[in-house]
PDB file of C-alpha atoms in Angstrom:
ATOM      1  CA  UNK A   1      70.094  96.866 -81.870  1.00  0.00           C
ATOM      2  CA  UNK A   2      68.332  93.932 -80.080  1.00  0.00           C
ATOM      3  CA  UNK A   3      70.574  92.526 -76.613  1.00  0.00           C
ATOM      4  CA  UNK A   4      73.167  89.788 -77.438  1.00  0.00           C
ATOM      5  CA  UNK A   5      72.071  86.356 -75.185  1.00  0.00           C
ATOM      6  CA  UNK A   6      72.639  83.027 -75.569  1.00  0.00           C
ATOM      7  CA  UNK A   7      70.379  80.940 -78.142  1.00  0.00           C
ATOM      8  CA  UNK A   8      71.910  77.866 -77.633  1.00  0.00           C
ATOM      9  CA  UNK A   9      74.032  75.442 -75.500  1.00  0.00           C
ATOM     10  CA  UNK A  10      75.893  72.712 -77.044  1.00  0.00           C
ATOM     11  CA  UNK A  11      77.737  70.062 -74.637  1.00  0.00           C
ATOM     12  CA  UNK A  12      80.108  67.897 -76.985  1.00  0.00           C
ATOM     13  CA  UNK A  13      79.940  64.497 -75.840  1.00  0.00           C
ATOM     14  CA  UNK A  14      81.182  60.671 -76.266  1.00  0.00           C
ATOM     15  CA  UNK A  15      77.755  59.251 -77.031  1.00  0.00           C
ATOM     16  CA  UNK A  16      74.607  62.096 -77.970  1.00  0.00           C
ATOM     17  CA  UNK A  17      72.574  59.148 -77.684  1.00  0.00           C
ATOM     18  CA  UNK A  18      73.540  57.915 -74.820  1.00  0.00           C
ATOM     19  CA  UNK A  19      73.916  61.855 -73.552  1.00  0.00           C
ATOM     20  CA  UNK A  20      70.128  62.786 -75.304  1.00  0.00           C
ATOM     21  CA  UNK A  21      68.603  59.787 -73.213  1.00  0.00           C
ATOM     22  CA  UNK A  22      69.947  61.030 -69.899  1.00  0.00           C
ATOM     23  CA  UNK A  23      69.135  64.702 -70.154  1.00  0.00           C
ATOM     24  CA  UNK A  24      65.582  63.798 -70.926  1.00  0.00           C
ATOM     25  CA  UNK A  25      65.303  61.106 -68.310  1.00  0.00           C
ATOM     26  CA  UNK A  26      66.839  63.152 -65.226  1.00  0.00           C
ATOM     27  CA  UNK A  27      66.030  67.029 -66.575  1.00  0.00           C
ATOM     28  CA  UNK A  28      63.461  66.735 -68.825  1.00  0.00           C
ATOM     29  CA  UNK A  29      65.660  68.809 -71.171  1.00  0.00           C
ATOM     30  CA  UNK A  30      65.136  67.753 -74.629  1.00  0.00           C
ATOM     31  CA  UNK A  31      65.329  70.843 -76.721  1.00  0.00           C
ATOM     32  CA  UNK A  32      67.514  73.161 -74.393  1.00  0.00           C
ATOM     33  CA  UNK A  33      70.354  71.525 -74.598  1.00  0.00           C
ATOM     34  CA  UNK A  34      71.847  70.413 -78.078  1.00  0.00           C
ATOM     35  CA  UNK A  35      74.371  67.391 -77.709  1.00  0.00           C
ATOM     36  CA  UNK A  36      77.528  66.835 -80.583  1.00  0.00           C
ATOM     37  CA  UNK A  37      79.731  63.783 -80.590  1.00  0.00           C
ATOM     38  CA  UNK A  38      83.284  64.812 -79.552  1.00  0.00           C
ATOM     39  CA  UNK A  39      86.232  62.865 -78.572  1.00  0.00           C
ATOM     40  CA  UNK A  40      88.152  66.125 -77.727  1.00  0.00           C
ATOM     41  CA  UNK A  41      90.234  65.330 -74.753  1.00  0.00           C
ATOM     42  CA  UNK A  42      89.597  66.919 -71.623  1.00  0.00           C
ATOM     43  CA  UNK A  43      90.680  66.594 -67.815  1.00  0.00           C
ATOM     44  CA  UNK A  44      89.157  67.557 -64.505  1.00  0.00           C
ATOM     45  CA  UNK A  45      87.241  70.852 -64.526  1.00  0.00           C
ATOM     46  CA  UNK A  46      85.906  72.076 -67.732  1.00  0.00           C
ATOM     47  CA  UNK A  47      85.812  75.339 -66.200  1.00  0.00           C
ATOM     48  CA  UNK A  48      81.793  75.708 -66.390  1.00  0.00           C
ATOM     49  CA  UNK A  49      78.879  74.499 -64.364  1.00  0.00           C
ATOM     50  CA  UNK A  50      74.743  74.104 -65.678  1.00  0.00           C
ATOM     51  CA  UNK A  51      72.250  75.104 -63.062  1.00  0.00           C
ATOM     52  CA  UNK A  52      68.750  74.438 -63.008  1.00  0.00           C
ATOM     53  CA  UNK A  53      67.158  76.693 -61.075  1.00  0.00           C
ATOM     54  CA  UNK A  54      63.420  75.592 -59.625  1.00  0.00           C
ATOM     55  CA  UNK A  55      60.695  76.471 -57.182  1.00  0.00           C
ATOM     56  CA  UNK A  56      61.073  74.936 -53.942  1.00  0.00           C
ATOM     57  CA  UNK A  57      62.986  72.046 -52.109  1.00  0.00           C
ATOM     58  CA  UNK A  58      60.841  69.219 -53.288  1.00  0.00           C
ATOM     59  CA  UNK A  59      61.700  70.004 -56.704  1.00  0.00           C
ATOM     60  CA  UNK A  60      65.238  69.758 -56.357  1.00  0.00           C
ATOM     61  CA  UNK A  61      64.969  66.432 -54.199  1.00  0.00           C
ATOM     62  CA  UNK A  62      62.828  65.307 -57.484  1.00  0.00           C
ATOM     63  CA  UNK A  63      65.070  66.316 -60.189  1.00  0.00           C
ATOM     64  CA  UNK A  64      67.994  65.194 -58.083  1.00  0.00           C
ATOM     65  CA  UNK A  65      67.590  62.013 -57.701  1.00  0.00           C
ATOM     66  CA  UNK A  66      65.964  61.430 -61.662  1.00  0.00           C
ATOM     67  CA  UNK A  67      69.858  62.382 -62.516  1.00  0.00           C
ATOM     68  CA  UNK A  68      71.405  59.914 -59.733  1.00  0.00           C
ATOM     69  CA  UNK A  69      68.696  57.143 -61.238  1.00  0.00           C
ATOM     70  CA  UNK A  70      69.746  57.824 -64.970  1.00  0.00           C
ATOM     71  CA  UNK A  71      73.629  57.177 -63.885  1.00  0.00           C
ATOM     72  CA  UNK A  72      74.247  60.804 -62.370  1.00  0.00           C
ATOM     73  CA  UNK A  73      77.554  60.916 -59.956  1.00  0.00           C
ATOM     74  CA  UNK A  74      76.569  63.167 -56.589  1.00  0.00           C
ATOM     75  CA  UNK A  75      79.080  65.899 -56.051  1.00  0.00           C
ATOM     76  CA  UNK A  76      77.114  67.559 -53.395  1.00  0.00           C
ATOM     77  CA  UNK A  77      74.015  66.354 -51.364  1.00  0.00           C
ATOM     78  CA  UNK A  78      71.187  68.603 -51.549  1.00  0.00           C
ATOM     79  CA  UNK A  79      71.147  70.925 -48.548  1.00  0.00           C
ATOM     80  CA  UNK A  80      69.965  73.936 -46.818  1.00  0.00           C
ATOM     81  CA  UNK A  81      72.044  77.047 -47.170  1.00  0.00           C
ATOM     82  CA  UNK A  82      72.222  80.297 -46.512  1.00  0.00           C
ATOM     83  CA  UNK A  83      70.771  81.303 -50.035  1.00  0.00           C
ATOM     84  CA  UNK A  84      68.680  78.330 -50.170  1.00  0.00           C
ATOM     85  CA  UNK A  85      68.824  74.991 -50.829  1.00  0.00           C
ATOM     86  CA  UNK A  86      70.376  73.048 -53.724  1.00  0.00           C
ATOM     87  CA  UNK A  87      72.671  69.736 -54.386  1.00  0.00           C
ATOM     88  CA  UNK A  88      75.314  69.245 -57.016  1.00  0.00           C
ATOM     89  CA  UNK A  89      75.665  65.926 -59.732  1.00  0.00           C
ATOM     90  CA  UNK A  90      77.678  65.056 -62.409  1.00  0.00           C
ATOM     91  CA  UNK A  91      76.633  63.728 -65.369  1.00  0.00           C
ATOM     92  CA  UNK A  92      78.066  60.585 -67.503  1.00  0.00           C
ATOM     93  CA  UNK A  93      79.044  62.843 -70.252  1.00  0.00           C
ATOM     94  CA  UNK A  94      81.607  64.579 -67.629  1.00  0.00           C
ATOM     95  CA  UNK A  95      79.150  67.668 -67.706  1.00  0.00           C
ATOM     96  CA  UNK A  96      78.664  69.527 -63.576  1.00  0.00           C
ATOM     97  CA  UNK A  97      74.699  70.243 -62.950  1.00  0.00           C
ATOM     98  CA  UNK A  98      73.773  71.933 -60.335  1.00  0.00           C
ATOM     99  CA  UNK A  99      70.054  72.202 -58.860  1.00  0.00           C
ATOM    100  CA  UNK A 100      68.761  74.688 -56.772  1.00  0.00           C
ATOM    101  CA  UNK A 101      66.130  77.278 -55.306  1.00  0.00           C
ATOM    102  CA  UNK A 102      65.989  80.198 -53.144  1.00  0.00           C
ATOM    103  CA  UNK A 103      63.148  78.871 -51.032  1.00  0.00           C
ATOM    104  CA  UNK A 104      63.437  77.478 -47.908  1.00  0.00           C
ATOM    105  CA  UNK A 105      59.873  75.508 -47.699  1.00  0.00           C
ATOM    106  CA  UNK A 106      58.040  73.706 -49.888  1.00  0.00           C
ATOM    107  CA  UNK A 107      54.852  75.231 -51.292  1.00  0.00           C
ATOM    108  CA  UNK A 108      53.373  71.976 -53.200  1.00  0.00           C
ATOM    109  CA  UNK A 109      53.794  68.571 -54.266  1.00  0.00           C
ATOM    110  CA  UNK A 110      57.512  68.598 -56.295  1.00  0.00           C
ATOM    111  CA  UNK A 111      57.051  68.885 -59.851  1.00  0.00           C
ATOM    112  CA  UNK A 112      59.914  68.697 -62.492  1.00  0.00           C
ATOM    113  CA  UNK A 113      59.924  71.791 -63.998  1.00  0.00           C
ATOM    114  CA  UNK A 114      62.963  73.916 -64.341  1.00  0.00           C
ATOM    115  CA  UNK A 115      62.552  77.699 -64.225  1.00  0.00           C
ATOM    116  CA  UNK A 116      65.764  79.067 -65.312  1.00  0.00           C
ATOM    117  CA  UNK A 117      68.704  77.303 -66.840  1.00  0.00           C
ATOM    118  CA  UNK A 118      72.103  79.442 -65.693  1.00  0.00           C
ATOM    119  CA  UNK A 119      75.284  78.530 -67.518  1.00  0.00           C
ATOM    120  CA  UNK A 120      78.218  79.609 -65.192  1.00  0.00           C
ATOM    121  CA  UNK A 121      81.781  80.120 -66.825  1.00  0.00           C
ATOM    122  CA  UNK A 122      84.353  80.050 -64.299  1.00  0.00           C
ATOM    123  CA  UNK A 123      87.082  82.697 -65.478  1.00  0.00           C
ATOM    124  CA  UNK A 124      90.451  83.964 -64.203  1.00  0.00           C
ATOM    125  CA  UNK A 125      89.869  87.704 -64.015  1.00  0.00           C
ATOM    126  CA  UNK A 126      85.419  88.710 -63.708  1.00  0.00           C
ATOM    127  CA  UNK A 127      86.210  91.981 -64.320  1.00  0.00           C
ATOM    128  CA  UNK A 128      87.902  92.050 -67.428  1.00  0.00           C
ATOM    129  CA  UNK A 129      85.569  88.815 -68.928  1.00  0.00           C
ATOM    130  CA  UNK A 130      82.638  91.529 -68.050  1.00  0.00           C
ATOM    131  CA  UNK A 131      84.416  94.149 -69.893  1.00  0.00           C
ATOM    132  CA  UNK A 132      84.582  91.894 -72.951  1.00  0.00           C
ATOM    133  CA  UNK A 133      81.395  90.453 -72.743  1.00  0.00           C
ATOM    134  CA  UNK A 134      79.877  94.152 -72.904  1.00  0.00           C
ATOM    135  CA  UNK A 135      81.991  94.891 -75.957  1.00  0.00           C
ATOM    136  CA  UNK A 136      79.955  91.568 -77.254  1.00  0.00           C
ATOM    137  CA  UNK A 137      76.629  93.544 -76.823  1.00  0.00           C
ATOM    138  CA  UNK A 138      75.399  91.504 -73.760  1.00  0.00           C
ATOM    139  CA  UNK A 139      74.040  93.788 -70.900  1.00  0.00           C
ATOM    140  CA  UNK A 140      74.333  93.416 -67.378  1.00  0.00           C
ATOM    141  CA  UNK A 141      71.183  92.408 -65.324  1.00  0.00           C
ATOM    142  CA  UNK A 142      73.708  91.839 -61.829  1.00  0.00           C
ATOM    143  CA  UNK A 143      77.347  92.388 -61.189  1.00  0.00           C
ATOM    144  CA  UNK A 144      79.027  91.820 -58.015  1.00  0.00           C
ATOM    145  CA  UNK A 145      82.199  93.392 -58.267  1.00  0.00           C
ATOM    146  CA  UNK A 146      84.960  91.225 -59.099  1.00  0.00           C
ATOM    147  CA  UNK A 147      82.866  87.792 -57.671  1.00  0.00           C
ATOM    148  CA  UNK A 148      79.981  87.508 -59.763  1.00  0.00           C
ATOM    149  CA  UNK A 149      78.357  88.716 -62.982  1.00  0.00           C
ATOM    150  CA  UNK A 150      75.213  87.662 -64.072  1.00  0.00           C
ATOM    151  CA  UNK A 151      73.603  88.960 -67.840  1.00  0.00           C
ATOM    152  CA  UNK A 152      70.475  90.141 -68.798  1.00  0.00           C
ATOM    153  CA  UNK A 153      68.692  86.539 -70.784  1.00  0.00           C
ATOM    154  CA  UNK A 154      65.938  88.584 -72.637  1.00  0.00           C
ATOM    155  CA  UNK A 155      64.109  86.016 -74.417  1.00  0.00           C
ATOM    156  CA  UNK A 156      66.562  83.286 -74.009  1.00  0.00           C
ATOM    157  CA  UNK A 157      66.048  79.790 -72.582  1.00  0.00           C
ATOM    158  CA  UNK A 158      69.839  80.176 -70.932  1.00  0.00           C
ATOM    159  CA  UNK A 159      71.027  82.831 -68.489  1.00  0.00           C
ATOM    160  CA  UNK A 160      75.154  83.446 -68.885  1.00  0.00           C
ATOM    161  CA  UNK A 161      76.904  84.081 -65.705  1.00  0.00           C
ATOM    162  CA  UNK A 162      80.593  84.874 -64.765  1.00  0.00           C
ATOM    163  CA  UNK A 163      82.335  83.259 -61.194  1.00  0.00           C
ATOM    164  CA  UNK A 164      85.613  83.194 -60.529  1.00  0.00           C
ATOM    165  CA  UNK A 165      87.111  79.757 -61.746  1.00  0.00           C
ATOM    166  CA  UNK A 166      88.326  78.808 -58.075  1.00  0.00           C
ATOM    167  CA  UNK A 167      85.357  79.568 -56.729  1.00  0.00           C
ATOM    168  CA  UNK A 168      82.976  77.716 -59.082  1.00  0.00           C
ATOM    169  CA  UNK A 169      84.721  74.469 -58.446  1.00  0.00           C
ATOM    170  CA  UNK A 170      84.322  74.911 -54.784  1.00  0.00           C
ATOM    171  CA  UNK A 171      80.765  75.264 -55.521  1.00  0.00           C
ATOM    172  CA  UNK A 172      80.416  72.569 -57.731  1.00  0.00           C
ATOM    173  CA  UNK A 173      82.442  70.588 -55.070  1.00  0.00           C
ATOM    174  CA  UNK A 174      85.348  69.215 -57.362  1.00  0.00           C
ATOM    175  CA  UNK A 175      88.647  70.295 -57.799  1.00  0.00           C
ATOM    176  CA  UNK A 176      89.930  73.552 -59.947  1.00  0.00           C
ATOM    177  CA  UNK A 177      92.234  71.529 -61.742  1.00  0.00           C
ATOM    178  CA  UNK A 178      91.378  70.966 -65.695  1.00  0.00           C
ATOM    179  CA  UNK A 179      93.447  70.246 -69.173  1.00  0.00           C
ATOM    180  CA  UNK A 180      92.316  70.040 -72.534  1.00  0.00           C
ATOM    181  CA  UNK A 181      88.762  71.083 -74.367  1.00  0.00           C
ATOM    182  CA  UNK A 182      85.811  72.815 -72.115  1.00  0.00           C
ATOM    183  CA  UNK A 183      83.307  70.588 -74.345  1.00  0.00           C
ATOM    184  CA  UNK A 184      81.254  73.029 -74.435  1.00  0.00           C
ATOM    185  CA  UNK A 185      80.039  75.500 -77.339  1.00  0.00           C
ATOM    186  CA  UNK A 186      77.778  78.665 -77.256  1.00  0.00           C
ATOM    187  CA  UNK A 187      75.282  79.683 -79.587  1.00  0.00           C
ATOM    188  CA  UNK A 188      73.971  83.420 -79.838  1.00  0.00           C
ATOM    189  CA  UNK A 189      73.938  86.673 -81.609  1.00  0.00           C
ATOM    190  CA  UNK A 190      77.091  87.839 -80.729  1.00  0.00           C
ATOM    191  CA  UNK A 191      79.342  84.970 -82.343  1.00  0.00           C
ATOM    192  CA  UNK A 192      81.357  83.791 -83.361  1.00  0.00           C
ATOM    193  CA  UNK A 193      84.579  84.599 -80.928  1.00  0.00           C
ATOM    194  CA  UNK A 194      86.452  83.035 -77.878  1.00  0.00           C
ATOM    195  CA  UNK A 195      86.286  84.514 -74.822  1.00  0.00           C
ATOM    196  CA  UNK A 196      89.329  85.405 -72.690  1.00  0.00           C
ATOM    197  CA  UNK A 197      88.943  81.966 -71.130  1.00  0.00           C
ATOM    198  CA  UNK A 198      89.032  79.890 -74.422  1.00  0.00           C
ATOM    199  CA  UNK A 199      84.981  79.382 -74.219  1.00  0.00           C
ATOM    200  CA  UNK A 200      83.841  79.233 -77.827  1.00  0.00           C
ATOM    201  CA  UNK A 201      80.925  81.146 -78.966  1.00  0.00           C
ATOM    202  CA  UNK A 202      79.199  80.406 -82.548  1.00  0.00           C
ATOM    203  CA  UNK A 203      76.786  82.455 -84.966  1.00  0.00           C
ATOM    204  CA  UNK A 204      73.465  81.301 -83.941  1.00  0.00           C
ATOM    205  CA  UNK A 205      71.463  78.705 -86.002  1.00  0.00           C
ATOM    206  CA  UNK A 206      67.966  78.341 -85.594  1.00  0.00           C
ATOM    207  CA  UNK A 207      66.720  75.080 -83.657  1.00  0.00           C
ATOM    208  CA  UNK A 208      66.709  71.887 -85.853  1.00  0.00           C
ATOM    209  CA  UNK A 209      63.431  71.118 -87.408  1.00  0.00           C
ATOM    210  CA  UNK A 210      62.461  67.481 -86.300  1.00  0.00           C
TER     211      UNK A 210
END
């Protein structure tokens, strides 16, 4: 049996349009991302984060400030830390991206390509959304005890990842308080369920012909 992953990220949104023309103006992301018009109402944290991750500095600063020129809200500056270096925005559909890389110097000119897209679902208990994402058929690539769980992407265009809810609001640099809809639906092999969290997973369809 081939390894459950993610196919497919859909971010429900006020105006695709609207939504489509940003992701492709500050991201580049045209094809990763699907977009669906919802009016589902939602508060504060959705409980999830996007993060692109890239090569070096320069490519953050570049993506960065694409999103803050397409109508992107900072929510952290980029910065050095102790991993790396990375910055936080917020897009007009509501959605948290974060950009980042694990190098500490720039190797050449920025560029805007993404390397990995990681979609983070903050959750109240790791180990027992682990436990269920196993039973799903998704394998482990990283675990960090009770803090962190990352899962093997095989072939897919999105990494999943597990943080503790509390803890990916810090990072993301907003508040853990949320209400209403995640706005957010997943695509893959494994669906369709909801997780322990409420994060709704469909059966896979194959990418829209244009």
């Amino acid at each position: 049996m081939a390894m459950a992953s993610i196919e497919s990220v859909t971010l429900d949104v006020a105006d695709p349009t609207a939504a489509n023309h940003f992701y492709t103006a500050a991201f580049g992301l045209d094809t990763q991302i699907r977009l669906r018009a919802s009016e589902a109402p939602t508060t504060g944290f959705r409980g999830f984060t996007l993060a692109l991750t890239v090569s070096q500095p320069a490519t953050v600063n570049s993506l960065i400030d694409a999103a803050l020129d397409a109508g992107a809200t900072p929510l952290k500056p980029a910065a050095k830390s102790l991993w790396g270096y990375g910055g936080v925005v917020q897009a007009p559909d509501g959605t948290i991206w974060k950009v980042a890389t694990s190098a500490k110097k720039d190797t050449g000119p920025a560029t805007r390509r993404v390397d990995e897209i990681v979609l983070l679902l903050g959750v109240a208990d790791v180990a027992a959304s682990k436990r269920f994402y196993v039973d799903q058929g998704l394998a482990v690539a990283k675990s960090f005890g009770r803090m962190y769980v990352e899962f093997a992407a095989g072939s897919s265009p999105v990494k999943l990842a597990l943080y503790r809810r509390r803890a990916l609001a810090k990072d993301a640099g907003v508040s853990p308080d949320g209400t209403g809809s995640h706005r957010l639906l997943i695509g893959g092999d494994a669906g369709p369920f909801n997780d322990p969290d409420g994060f709704a997973w469909e059966a896979a369809s194959p990418a829209p012909t244009p």
